[in-house]
XYZ file of N, CA and C in Angstrom:
213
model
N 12.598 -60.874 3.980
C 12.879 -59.458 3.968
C 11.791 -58.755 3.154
N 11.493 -57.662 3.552
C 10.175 -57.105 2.894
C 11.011 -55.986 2.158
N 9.953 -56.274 0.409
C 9.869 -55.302 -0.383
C 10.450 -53.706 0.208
N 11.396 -53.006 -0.939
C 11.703 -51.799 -0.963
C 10.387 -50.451 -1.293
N 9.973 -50.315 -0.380
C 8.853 -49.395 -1.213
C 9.156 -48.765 -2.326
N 8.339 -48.382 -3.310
C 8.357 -47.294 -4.463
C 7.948 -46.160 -4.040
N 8.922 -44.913 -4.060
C 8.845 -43.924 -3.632
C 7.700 -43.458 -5.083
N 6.655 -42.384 -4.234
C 5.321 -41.393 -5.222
C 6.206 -40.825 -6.262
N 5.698 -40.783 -7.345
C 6.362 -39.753 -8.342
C 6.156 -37.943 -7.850
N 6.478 -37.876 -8.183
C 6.707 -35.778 -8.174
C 5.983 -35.351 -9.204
N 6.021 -34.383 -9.258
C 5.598 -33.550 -9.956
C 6.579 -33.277 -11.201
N 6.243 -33.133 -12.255
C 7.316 -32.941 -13.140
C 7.350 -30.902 -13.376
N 7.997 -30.613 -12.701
C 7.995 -28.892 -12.298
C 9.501 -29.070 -12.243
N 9.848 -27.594 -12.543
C 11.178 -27.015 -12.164
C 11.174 -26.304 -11.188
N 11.952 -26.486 -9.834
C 12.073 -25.846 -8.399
C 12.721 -24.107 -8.678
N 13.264 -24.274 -9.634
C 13.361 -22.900 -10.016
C 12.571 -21.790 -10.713
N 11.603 -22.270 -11.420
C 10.339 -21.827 -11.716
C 10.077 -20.672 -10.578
N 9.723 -21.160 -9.135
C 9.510 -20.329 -8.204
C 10.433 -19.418 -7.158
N 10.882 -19.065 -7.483
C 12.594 -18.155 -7.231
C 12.061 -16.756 -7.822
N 11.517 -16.064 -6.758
C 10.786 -14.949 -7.454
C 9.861 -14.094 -7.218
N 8.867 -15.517 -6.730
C 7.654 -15.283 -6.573
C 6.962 -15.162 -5.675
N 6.142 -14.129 -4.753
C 5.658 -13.923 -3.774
C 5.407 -15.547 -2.881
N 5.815 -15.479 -1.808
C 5.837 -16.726 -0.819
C 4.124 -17.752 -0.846
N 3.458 -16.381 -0.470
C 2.033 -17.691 -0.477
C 1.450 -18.010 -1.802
N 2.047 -17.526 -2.906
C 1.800 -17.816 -4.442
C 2.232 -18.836 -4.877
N 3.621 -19.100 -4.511
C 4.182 -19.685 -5.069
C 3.903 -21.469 -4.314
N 3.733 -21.324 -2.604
C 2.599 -22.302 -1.798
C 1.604 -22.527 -2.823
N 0.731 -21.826 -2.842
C -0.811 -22.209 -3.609
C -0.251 -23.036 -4.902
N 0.722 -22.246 -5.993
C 0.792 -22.826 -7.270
C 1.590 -23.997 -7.065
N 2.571 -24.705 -5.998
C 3.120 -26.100 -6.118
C 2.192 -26.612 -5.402
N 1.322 -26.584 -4.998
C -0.083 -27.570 -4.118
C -1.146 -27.715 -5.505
N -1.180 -26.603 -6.366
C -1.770 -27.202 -7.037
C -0.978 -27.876 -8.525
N -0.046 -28.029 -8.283
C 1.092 -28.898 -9.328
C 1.120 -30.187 -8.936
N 0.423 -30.414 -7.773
C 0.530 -31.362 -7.169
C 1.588 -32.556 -6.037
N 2.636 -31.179 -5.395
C 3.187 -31.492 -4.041
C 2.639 -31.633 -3.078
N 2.903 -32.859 -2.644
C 1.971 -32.975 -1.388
C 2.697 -32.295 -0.256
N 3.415 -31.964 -0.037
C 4.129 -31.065 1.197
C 5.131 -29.570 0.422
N 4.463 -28.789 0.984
C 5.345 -27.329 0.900
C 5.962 -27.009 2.112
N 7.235 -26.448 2.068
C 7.866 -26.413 3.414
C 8.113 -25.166 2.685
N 8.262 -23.470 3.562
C 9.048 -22.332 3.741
C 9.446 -21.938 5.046
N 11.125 -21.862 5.215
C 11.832 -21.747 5.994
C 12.496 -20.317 5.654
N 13.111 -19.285 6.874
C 13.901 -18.265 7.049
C 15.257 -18.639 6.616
N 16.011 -17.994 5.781
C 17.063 -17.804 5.881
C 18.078 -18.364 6.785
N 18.798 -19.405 6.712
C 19.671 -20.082 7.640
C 18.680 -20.864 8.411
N 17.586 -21.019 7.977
C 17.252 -21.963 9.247
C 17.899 -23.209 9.066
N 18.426 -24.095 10.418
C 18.745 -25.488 10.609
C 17.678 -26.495 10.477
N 17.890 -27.351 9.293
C 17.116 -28.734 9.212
C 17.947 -29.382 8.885
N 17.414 -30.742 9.020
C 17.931 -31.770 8.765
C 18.014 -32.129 7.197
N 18.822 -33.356 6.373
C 18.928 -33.712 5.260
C 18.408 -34.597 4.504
N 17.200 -35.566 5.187
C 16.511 -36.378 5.215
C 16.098 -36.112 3.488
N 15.431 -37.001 2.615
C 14.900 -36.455 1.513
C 13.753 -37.027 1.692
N 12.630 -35.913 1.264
C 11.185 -36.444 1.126
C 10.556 -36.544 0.281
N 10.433 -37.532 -0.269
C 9.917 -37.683 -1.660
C 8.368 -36.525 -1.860
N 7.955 -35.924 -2.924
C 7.050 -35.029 -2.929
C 7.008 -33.567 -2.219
N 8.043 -33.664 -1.149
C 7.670 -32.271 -0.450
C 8.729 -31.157 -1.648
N 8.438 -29.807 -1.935
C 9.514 -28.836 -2.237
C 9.491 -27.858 -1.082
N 10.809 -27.246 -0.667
C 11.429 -26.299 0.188
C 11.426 -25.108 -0.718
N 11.323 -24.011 0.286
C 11.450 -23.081 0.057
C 12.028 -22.078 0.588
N 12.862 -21.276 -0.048
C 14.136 -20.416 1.497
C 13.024 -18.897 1.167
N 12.593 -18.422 1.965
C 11.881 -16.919 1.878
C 12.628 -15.805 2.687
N 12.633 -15.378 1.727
C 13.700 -13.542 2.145
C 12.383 -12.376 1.782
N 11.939 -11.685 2.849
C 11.334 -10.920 2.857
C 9.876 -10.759 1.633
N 9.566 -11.751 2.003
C 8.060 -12.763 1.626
C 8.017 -13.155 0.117
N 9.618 -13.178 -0.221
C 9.515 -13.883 -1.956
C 10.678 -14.726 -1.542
N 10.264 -16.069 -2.500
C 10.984 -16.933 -2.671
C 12.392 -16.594 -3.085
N 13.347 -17.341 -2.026
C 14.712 -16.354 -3.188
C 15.709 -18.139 -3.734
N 15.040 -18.932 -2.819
C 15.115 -20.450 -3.451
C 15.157 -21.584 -3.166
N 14.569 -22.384 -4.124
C 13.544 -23.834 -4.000
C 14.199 -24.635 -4.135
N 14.007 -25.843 -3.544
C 14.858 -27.251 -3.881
C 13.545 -28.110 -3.527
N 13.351 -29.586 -4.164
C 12.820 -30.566 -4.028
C 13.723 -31.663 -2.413
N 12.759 -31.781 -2.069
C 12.907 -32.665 -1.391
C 13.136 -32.052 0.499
């Protein structure tokens, strides 16, 4: 049976930090915190629950973040 991978470490950031902050700002400043995936989605959009290690979400209401979750 093969090894469990080790999931990448994260970033040590608070997802709430960016709850606030203009949408492509707040993109630029977790890319350079070092997330390798930024996701911003509309309001209610449907995704799935999958967790991705490194990516943070972002819900955008009228081009500011209104809130972030990891994964």
């Amino acid at each position: 049976m093969a090894p469990i991978p080790t999931p990448p470490t994260e970033p040590q950031d608070t997802p709430d930090s960016y709850v606030g902050l203009p949408a492509d700002g707040a993109e630029r400043q977790a890319r350079e915190r070092g997330w390798s995936t930024v996701r911003s989605l509309a309001p209610g959009t449907v995704i799935t629950m999958e967790y991705l290690a490194g990516r943070l979400n972002f819900e955008v209401k009228e081009g500011v973040v209104a809130r972030c979750w990891k994964g």
